[in-house]
Amino acid sequence: MEKKNKILNIEKIHTYYGESHIIQGLSLHVDESEAVSILGRNGVGKTTTLRSVMGLTPPRSGSIAIDGRDTTKLPAHQVSKLGVAYVPAERHIFPGLNVEENLKLAARPGKSDQSWTLEKVYDQFPILSERIKQDGATLSGGEQQMLAIGRALISNPKIIILDEPSQGLSPLLVAAVTECIQNFCVNSGITLLVVEQNYRMALKVAGRHYLMGTKGQIVGMATTAELEEDPKIIRDHLSV
Ligand SMILES: Nc1ncnc2c1ncn2[C@@H]1O[C@H](COP(=O)(O)OP(=O)(O)OP(=O)(O)O)[C@@H](O)[C@H]1O
Ligand SMILES: [Mg+2]
């Protein structure tokens, strides 16, 4: 059997904000080119987990490895240099810069002929190509989400980490963003780690799902097929 490469491996991390012990012994992994979601109620530590991986709130103990390299103590800019693109829930569009400038600032040359370019991003998100000169901060919520994802793609990362990509979007835009995420994962082989409250979207974009209980503890793991067959798993773990 082919051995899969764990492109992201988190082992027993403990993460704090000051004295608050938020993540208490979380372990999970994502294989190369795999799409994985973390599902969990409000406040359990999903965003903190992503911030731990990115080096924005590094864990106090435990370890994180990206593509075999220990990144536990690396600051965010170095994690990003290793090819990890993070799209936080609040998107962080640079105000005062138009759509194209936002994209160009993030652009990094890719290694393959599958690389993401301005042209490819506009192709994927026609809405952005119609607003090239518009100030990024004046885009609608959905357009900003597309710009944020476009910016992640054009950095030609190995791993994309998305925090609640469906947040604040109309059902129509959720469908558009879902389709885009499916496309880039399948077509570019980019590894995906996504946090979603909208579990229907999570089931569409990811193949494997970690269920997070309180304090960042993983209380279950299931494939999309398993969750579709037995929706009770989600209800038991995630309903209030
Ligand atoms: N900067 C901070 N300082 C102190 N506590 C924080 C900070 N950020 C988050 N927390 C706390 O850490 C816990 C986990 O927060 P986190 O944002 O990781 O949850 P989440 O699972 O992403 O929730 P949501 O679904 O609402 O986004 C919460 O109790 C939150 O109040
Ligand atoms: Mg969150």
mmCIF file of C-alpha atoms and ligand atoms in Angstrom:
data_model
loop_
_atom_site.group_PDB
_atom_site.id
_atom_site.type_symbol
_atom_site.label_atom_id
_atom_site.label_comp_id
_atom_site.label_asym_id
_atom_site.label_seq_id
_atom_site.Cartn_x
_atom_site.Cartn_y
_atom_site.Cartn_z
ATOM 1 C CA MET A 1 0.000 0.000 0.000
ATOM 2 C CA GLU A 2 1.213 3.494 -0.841
ATOM 3 C CA LYS A 3 2.305 5.370 2.241
ATOM 4 C CA LYS A 4 0.660 8.770 2.524
ATOM 5 C CA ASN A 5 2.663 11.821 3.395
ATOM 6 C CA LYS A 6 1.313 13.724 6.395
ATOM 7 C CA ILE A 7 1.796 17.237 5.088
ATOM 8 C CA LEU A 8 0.420 18.643 8.352
ATOM 9 C CA ASN A 9 0.860 16.783 11.613
ATOM 10 C CA ILE A 10 -0.325 18.171 14.938
ATOM 11 C CA GLU A 11 0.618 16.197 18.044
ATOM 12 C CA LYS A 12 -0.857 16.843 21.483
ATOM 13 C CA ILE A 13 -0.716 20.618 21.387
ATOM 14 C CA HIS A 14 -1.699 22.869 24.276
ATOM 15 C CA THR A 15 -2.440 26.487 23.373
ATOM 16 C CA TYR A 16 -3.186 29.373 25.714
ATOM 17 C CA TYR A 17 -4.323 32.976 25.595
ATOM 18 C CA GLY A 18 -2.577 34.322 28.696
ATOM 19 C CA GLU A 19 -3.766 32.058 31.519
ATOM 20 C CA SER A 20 -6.690 30.614 29.530
ATOM 21 C CA HIS A 21 -5.889 27.064 28.537
ATOM 22 C CA ILE A 22 -7.874 26.846 25.284
ATOM 23 C CA ILE A 23 -6.534 23.833 23.381
ATOM 24 C CA GLN A 24 -5.905 20.885 25.671
ATOM 25 C CA GLY A 25 -4.057 18.103 23.902
ATOM 26 C CA LEU A 26 -5.177 18.272 20.283
ATOM 27 C CA SER A 27 -3.802 15.853 17.695
ATOM 28 C CA LEU A 28 -4.768 15.696 14.039
ATOM 29 C CA HIS A 29 -3.173 15.278 10.657
ATOM 30 C CA VAL A 30 -3.813 16.087 7.024
ATOM 31 C CA ASP A 31 -2.320 14.031 4.192
ATOM 32 C CA GLU A 32 -0.864 15.606 1.086
ATOM 33 C CA SER A 33 -3.616 16.727 -1.346
ATOM 34 C CA GLU A 34 -6.282 15.769 1.182
ATOM 35 C CA ALA A 35 -9.185 18.056 2.126
ATOM 36 C CA VAL A 36 -10.068 17.942 5.821
ATOM 37 C CA SER A 37 -12.524 19.904 7.933
ATOM 38 C CA ILE A 38 -12.822 20.681 11.619
ATOM 39 C CA LEU A 39 -16.411 20.866 12.834
ATOM 40 C CA GLY A 40 -17.371 22.110 16.251
ATOM 41 C CA ARG A 41 -19.593 24.440 18.215
ATOM 42 C CA ASN A 42 -18.867 28.091 18.853
ATOM 43 C CA GLY A 43 -15.934 28.741 21.129
ATOM 44 C CA VAL A 44 -14.451 25.225 21.248
ATOM 45 C CA GLY A 45 -11.136 26.361 19.783
ATOM 46 C CA LYS A 46 -11.326 25.918 16.003
ATOM 47 C CA THR A 47 -9.862 29.303 15.139
ATOM 48 C CA THR A 48 -7.260 28.933 17.888
ATOM 49 C CA THR A 49 -6.194 25.631 16.306
ATOM 50 C CA LEU A 50 -5.666 27.355 12.954
ATOM 51 C CA ARG A 51 -3.788 30.201 14.669
ATOM 52 C CA SER A 52 -1.582 27.605 16.385
ATOM 53 C CA VAL A 53 -0.685 26.046 13.032
ATOM 54 C CA MET A 54 0.054 29.456 11.529
ATOM 55 C CA GLY A 55 2.338 30.482 14.381
ATOM 56 C CA LEU A 56 0.030 33.368 15.316
ATOM 57 C CA THR A 57 -0.717 31.832 18.725
ATOM 58 C CA PRO A 58 1.963 29.155 19.018
ATOM 59 C CA PRO A 59 1.266 26.172 21.277
ATOM 60 C CA ARG A 60 3.067 26.050 24.625
ATOM 61 C CA SER A 61 3.641 22.319 24.303
ATOM 62 C CA GLY A 62 3.176 19.531 21.810
ATOM 63 C CA SER A 63 4.393 19.737 18.240
ATOM 64 C CA ILE A 64 3.374 20.813 14.761
ATOM 65 C CA ALA A 65 5.140 19.624 11.622
ATOM 66 C CA ILE A 66 4.583 20.826 8.080
ATOM 67 C CA ASP A 67 5.917 18.591 5.340
ATOM 68 C CA GLY A 68 8.160 16.866 7.859
ATOM 69 C CA ARG A 69 9.617 20.066 9.250
ATOM 70 C CA ASP A 70 9.033 21.086 12.872
ATOM 71 C CA THR A 71 7.208 24.438 12.800
ATOM 72 C CA THR A 72 5.955 24.488 16.398
ATOM 73 C CA LYS A 73 7.887 27.618 17.328
ATOM 74 C CA LEU A 74 8.070 29.328 13.923
ATOM 75 C CA PRO A 75 6.555 32.804 13.546
ATOM 76 C CA ALA A 76 3.713 33.296 11.061
ATOM 77 C CA HIS A 77 5.759 34.793 8.232
ATOM 78 C CA GLN A 78 8.054 31.766 8.222
ATOM 79 C CA VAL A 79 5.150 29.323 8.266
ATOM 80 C CA SER A 80 3.669 31.191 5.337
ATOM 81 C CA LYS A 81 7.007 30.997 3.494
ATOM 82 C CA LEU A 82 6.848 27.206 3.777
ATOM 83 C CA GLY A 83 3.773 27.370 1.553
ATOM 84 C CA VAL A 84 0.840 27.714 3.941
ATOM 85 C CA ALA A 85 -1.837 30.288 3.050
ATOM 86 C CA TYR A 86 -4.297 31.289 5.778
ATOM 87 C CA VAL A 87 -7.630 32.985 5.111
ATOM 88 C CA PRO A 88 -8.985 34.163 8.469
ATOM 89 C CA ALA A 89 -12.732 34.556 8.989
ATOM 90 C CA GLU A 90 -12.343 38.341 8.940
ATOM 91 C CA ARG A 91 -10.569 38.152 5.577
ATOM 92 C CA HIS A 92 -8.118 41.064 6.016
ATOM 93 C CA ILE A 93 -8.524 42.761 2.650
ATOM 94 C CA PHE A 94 -5.977 45.587 2.393
ATOM 95 C CA PRO A 95 -7.953 48.849 2.339
ATOM 96 C CA GLY A 96 -6.783 51.549 -0.066
ATOM 97 C CA LEU A 97 -5.646 48.866 -2.512
ATOM 98 C CA ASN A 98 -7.765 47.815 -5.443
ATOM 99 C CA VAL A 99 -8.578 44.216 -6.317
ATOM 100 C CA GLU A 100 -5.627 43.765 -8.643
ATOM 101 C CA GLU A 101 -3.174 45.348 -6.196
ATOM 102 C CA ASN A 102 -4.463 43.067 -3.430
ATOM 103 C CA LEU A 103 -3.782 40.067 -5.650
ATOM 104 C CA LYS A 104 -0.401 41.225 -6.944
ATOM 105 C CA LEU A 105 0.861 41.852 -3.432
ATOM 106 C CA ALA A 106 0.222 38.202 -2.555
ATOM 107 C CA ALA A 107 1.503 36.695 -5.820
ATOM 108 C CA ARG A 108 4.370 34.224 -5.686
ATOM 109 C CA PRO A 109 5.631 32.206 -8.608
ATOM 110 C CA GLY A 110 4.503 28.591 -8.612
ATOM 111 C CA LYS A 111 6.625 25.617 -9.549
ATOM 112 C CA SER A 112 4.366 23.732 -11.926
ATOM 113 C CA ASP A 113 2.452 24.581 -15.079
ATOM 114 C CA GLN A 114 -0.644 24.336 -12.861
ATOM 115 C CA SER A 115 0.465 27.508 -11.089
ATOM 116 C CA TRP A 116 -2.039 30.172 -10.190
ATOM 117 C CA THR A 117 -1.708 33.464 -12.069
ATOM 118 C CA LEU A 118 -3.796 36.645 -12.143
ATOM 119 C CA GLU A 119 -5.459 35.322 -15.270
ATOM 120 C CA LYS A 120 -6.392 32.035 -13.648
ATOM 121 C CA VAL A 121 -7.781 33.763 -10.567
ATOM 122 C CA TYR A 122 -9.968 36.040 -12.745
ATOM 123 C CA ASP A 123 -11.047 32.987 -14.654
ATOM 124 C CA GLN A 124 -12.083 31.263 -11.446
ATOM 125 C CA PHE A 125 -13.762 34.414 -10.062
ATOM 126 C CA PRO A 126 -15.258 36.441 -12.952
ATOM 127 C CA ILE A 127 -16.743 38.813 -10.352
ATOM 128 C CA LEU A 128 -13.217 39.946 -9.461
ATOM 129 C CA SER A 129 -12.220 40.535 -13.076
ATOM 130 C CA GLU A 130 -15.133 42.968 -13.348
ATOM 131 C CA ARG A 131 -13.834 44.901 -10.338
ATOM 132 C CA ILE A 132 -10.106 45.075 -10.959
ATOM 133 C CA LYS A 133 -9.820 48.764 -10.089
ATOM 134 C CA GLN A 134 -12.292 48.794 -7.186
ATOM 135 C CA ASP A 135 -10.959 49.359 -3.654
ATOM 136 C CA GLY A 136 -10.917 45.924 -2.005
ATOM 137 C CA ALA A 137 -12.486 47.296 1.173
ATOM 138 C CA THR A 138 -15.612 48.411 -0.734
ATOM 139 C CA LEU A 139 -16.358 44.924 -2.085
ATOM 140 C CA SER A 140 -19.396 43.055 -0.750
ATOM 141 C CA GLY A 141 -18.796 40.331 1.841
ATOM 142 C CA GLY A 142 -18.964 37.591 -0.768
ATOM 143 C CA GLU A 143 -16.656 39.427 -3.138
ATOM 144 C CA GLN A 144 -14.187 39.986 -0.308
ATOM 145 C CA GLN A 145 -14.242 36.268 0.469
ATOM 146 C CA MET A 146 -13.462 35.501 -3.165
ATOM 147 C CA LEU A 147 -10.670 38.060 -3.177
ATOM 148 C CA ALA A 148 -9.256 36.556 0.026
ATOM 149 C CA ILE A 149 -9.310 33.057 -1.484
ATOM 150 C CA GLY A 150 -7.896 34.379 -4.767
ATOM 151 C CA ARG A 151 -5.074 35.984 -2.820
ATOM 152 C CA ALA A 152 -4.352 32.687 -1.103
ATOM 153 C CA LEU A 153 -4.307 30.805 -4.410
ATOM 154 C CA ILE A 154 -2.029 33.259 -6.196
ATOM 155 C CA SER A 155 0.609 32.709 -3.530
ATOM 156 C CA ASN A 156 0.764 29.147 -4.947
ATOM 157 C CA PRO A 157 0.706 27.445 -1.545
ATOM 158 C CA LYS A 158 0.989 23.765 -0.668
ATOM 159 C CA ILE A 159 -1.683 24.088 1.989
ATOM 160 C CA ILE A 160 -4.665 26.434 2.225
ATOM 161 C CA ILE A 161 -6.267 26.993 5.599
ATOM 162 C CA LEU A 162 -9.745 28.539 5.543
ATOM 163 C CA ASP A 163 -11.641 29.757 8.611
ATOM 164 C CA GLU A 164 -15.401 29.707 7.939
ATOM 165 C CA PRO A 165 -15.386 30.573 4.253
ATOM 166 C CA SER A 166 -19.204 30.599 4.173
ATOM 167 C CA GLN A 167 -19.541 33.157 6.976
ATOM 168 C CA GLY A 168 -21.795 36.069 6.046
ATOM 169 C CA LEU A 169 -22.475 34.836 2.525
ATOM 170 C CA SER A 170 -25.856 34.428 0.843
ATOM 171 C CA PRO A 171 -26.770 30.853 -0.162
ATOM 172 C CA LEU A 172 -25.957 31.704 -3.791
ATOM 173 C CA LEU A 173 -22.473 32.913 -2.891
ATOM 174 C CA VAL A 174 -21.921 29.938 -0.589
ATOM 175 C CA ALA A 175 -22.586 27.730 -3.605
ATOM 176 C CA ALA A 176 -20.125 29.717 -5.739
ATOM 177 C CA VAL A 177 -17.379 29.650 -3.105
ATOM 178 C CA THR A 178 -18.009 25.930 -2.492
ATOM 179 C CA GLU A 179 -17.570 25.198 -6.175
ATOM 180 C CA CYS A 180 -14.377 27.201 -6.332
ATOM 181 C CA ILE A 181 -12.884 25.378 -3.330
ATOM 182 C CA GLN A 182 -13.809 22.023 -4.879
ATOM 183 C CA ASN A 183 -12.180 23.080 -8.143
ATOM 184 C CA PHE A 184 -8.908 24.260 -6.730
ATOM 185 C CA CYS A 185 -8.539 21.224 -4.508
ATOM 186 C CA VAL A 186 -9.239 18.772 -7.275
ATOM 187 C CA ASN A 187 -7.463 20.624 -10.068
ATOM 188 C CA SER A 188 -4.394 21.923 -8.274
ATOM 189 C CA GLY A 189 -3.954 19.202 -5.681
ATOM 190 C CA ILE A 190 -3.681 21.834 -2.973
ATOM 191 C CA THR A 191 -4.096 20.442 0.530
ATOM 192 C CA LEU A 192 -7.036 21.978 2.392
ATOM 193 C CA LEU A 193 -7.815 22.433 6.067
ATOM 194 C CA VAL A 194 -11.136 24.173 6.585
ATOM 195 C CA VAL A 195 -13.199 25.153 9.613
ATOM 196 C CA GLU A 196 -16.937 25.452 8.987
ATOM 197 C CA GLN A 197 -20.134 25.956 10.964
ATOM 198 C CA ASN A 198 -22.027 25.209 7.766
ATOM 199 C CA TYR A 199 -21.495 21.460 7.843
ATOM 200 C CA ARG A 200 -23.268 20.955 4.531
ATOM 201 C CA MET A 201 -20.556 23.026 2.914
ATOM 202 C CA ALA A 202 -17.863 21.162 4.853
ATOM 203 C CA LEU A 203 -19.218 17.847 3.548
ATOM 204 C CA LYS A 204 -19.007 19.164 -0.008
ATOM 205 C CA VAL A 205 -15.441 20.444 0.144
ATOM 206 C CA ALA A 206 -13.710 17.994 2.504
ATOM 207 C CA GLY A 207 -13.449 14.222 2.498
ATOM 208 C CA ARG A 208 -12.610 13.705 6.159
ATOM 209 C CA HIS A 209 -13.839 15.556 9.215
ATOM 210 C CA TYR A 210 -12.653 16.010 12.774
ATOM 211 C CA LEU A 211 -15.353 16.682 15.343
ATOM 212 C CA MET A 212 -14.096 19.056 18.003
ATOM 213 C CA GLY A 213 -15.539 19.027 21.510
ATOM 214 C CA THR A 214 -14.746 21.500 24.279
ATOM 215 C CA LYS A 215 -11.161 22.621 24.906
ATOM 216 C CA GLY A 216 -10.092 21.676 21.404
ATOM 217 C CA GLN A 217 -10.418 17.979 22.059
ATOM 218 C CA ILE A 218 -11.126 15.747 19.090
ATOM 219 C CA VAL A 219 -14.177 13.667 20.003
ATOM 220 C CA GLY A 220 -14.663 11.955 16.681
ATOM 221 C CA MET A 221 -13.498 11.562 13.132
ATOM 222 C CA ALA A 222 -15.533 10.531 10.105
ATOM 223 C CA THR A 223 -15.432 10.516 6.339
ATOM 224 C CA THR A 224 -17.994 12.411 4.296
ATOM 225 C CA ALA A 225 -19.646 9.108 3.347
ATOM 226 C CA GLU A 226 -19.959 8.116 7.012
ATOM 227 C CA LEU A 227 -21.504 11.452 7.980
ATOM 228 C CA GLU A 228 -23.933 11.363 5.078
ATOM 229 C CA GLU A 229 -25.004 7.864 6.031
ATOM 230 C CA ASP A 230 -25.407 8.695 9.710
ATOM 231 C CA PRO A 231 -26.157 12.403 10.264
ATOM 232 C CA LYS A 232 -26.734 11.541 13.932
ATOM 233 C CA ILE A 233 -22.949 11.618 14.421
ATOM 234 C CA ILE A 234 -22.987 15.341 13.733
ATOM 235 C CA ARG A 235 -26.101 15.929 15.815
ATOM 236 C CA ASP A 236 -24.632 14.089 18.801
ATOM 237 C CA HIS A 237 -21.376 15.962 18.705
ATOM 238 C CA LEU A 238 -22.346 19.372 17.445
ATOM 239 C CA SER A 239 -25.961 20.196 18.255
ATOM 240 C CA VAL A 240 -26.685 22.353 21.264
HETATM 241 N N1 LIG B 1 -7.443 36.715 22.044
HETATM 242 C C1 LIG B 1 -8.086 35.983 22.942
HETATM 243 N N2 LIG B 1 -7.887 36.151 24.277
HETATM 244 C C2 LIG B 1 -8.523 35.407 25.193
HETATM 245 N N3 LIG B 1 -9.389 34.415 24.889
HETATM 246 C C3 LIG B 1 -9.639 34.198 23.593
HETATM 247 C C4 LIG B 1 -9.011 34.954 22.550
HETATM 248 N N4 LIG B 1 -9.469 34.506 21.364
HETATM 249 C C5 LIG B 1 -10.334 33.502 21.645
HETATM 250 N N5 LIG B 1 -10.441 33.319 22.986
HETATM 251 C C6 LIG B 1 -11.271 32.306 23.658
HETATM 252 O O1 LIG B 1 -10.802 31.019 23.261
HETATM 253 C C7 LIG B 1 -11.896 30.124 23.090
HETATM 254 C C8 LIG B 1 -11.809 29.506 21.722
HETATM 255 O O2 LIG B 1 -11.976 30.510 20.739
HETATM 256 P P1 LIG B 1 -11.925 30.216 19.188
HETATM 257 O O3 LIG B 1 -12.026 31.520 18.491
HETATM 258 O O4 LIG B 1 -10.767 29.354 18.889
HETATM 259 O O5 LIG B 1 -13.247 29.359 18.997
HETATM 260 P P2 LIG B 1 -13.972 28.856 17.681
HETATM 261 O O6 LIG B 1 -14.163 27.390 17.828
HETATM 262 O O7 LIG B 1 -13.248 29.332 16.475
HETATM 263 O O8 LIG B 1 -15.403 29.559 17.793
HETATM 264 P P3 LIG B 1 -16.367 30.189 16.665
HETATM 265 O O9 LIG B 1 -17.094 29.025 16.081
HETATM 266 O O10 LIG B 1 -17.282 31.059 17.438
HETATM 267 O O11 LIG B 1 -15.516 30.918 15.689
HETATM 268 C C9 LIG B 1 -13.163 30.939 23.340
HETATM 269 O O12 LIG B 1 -13.597 30.661 24.630
HETATM 270 C C10 LIG B 1 -12.704 32.364 23.214
HETATM 271 O O13 LIG B 1 -13.460 33.212 24.054
HETATM 272 MG MG MG B 2 -13.690 30.683 14.964
#
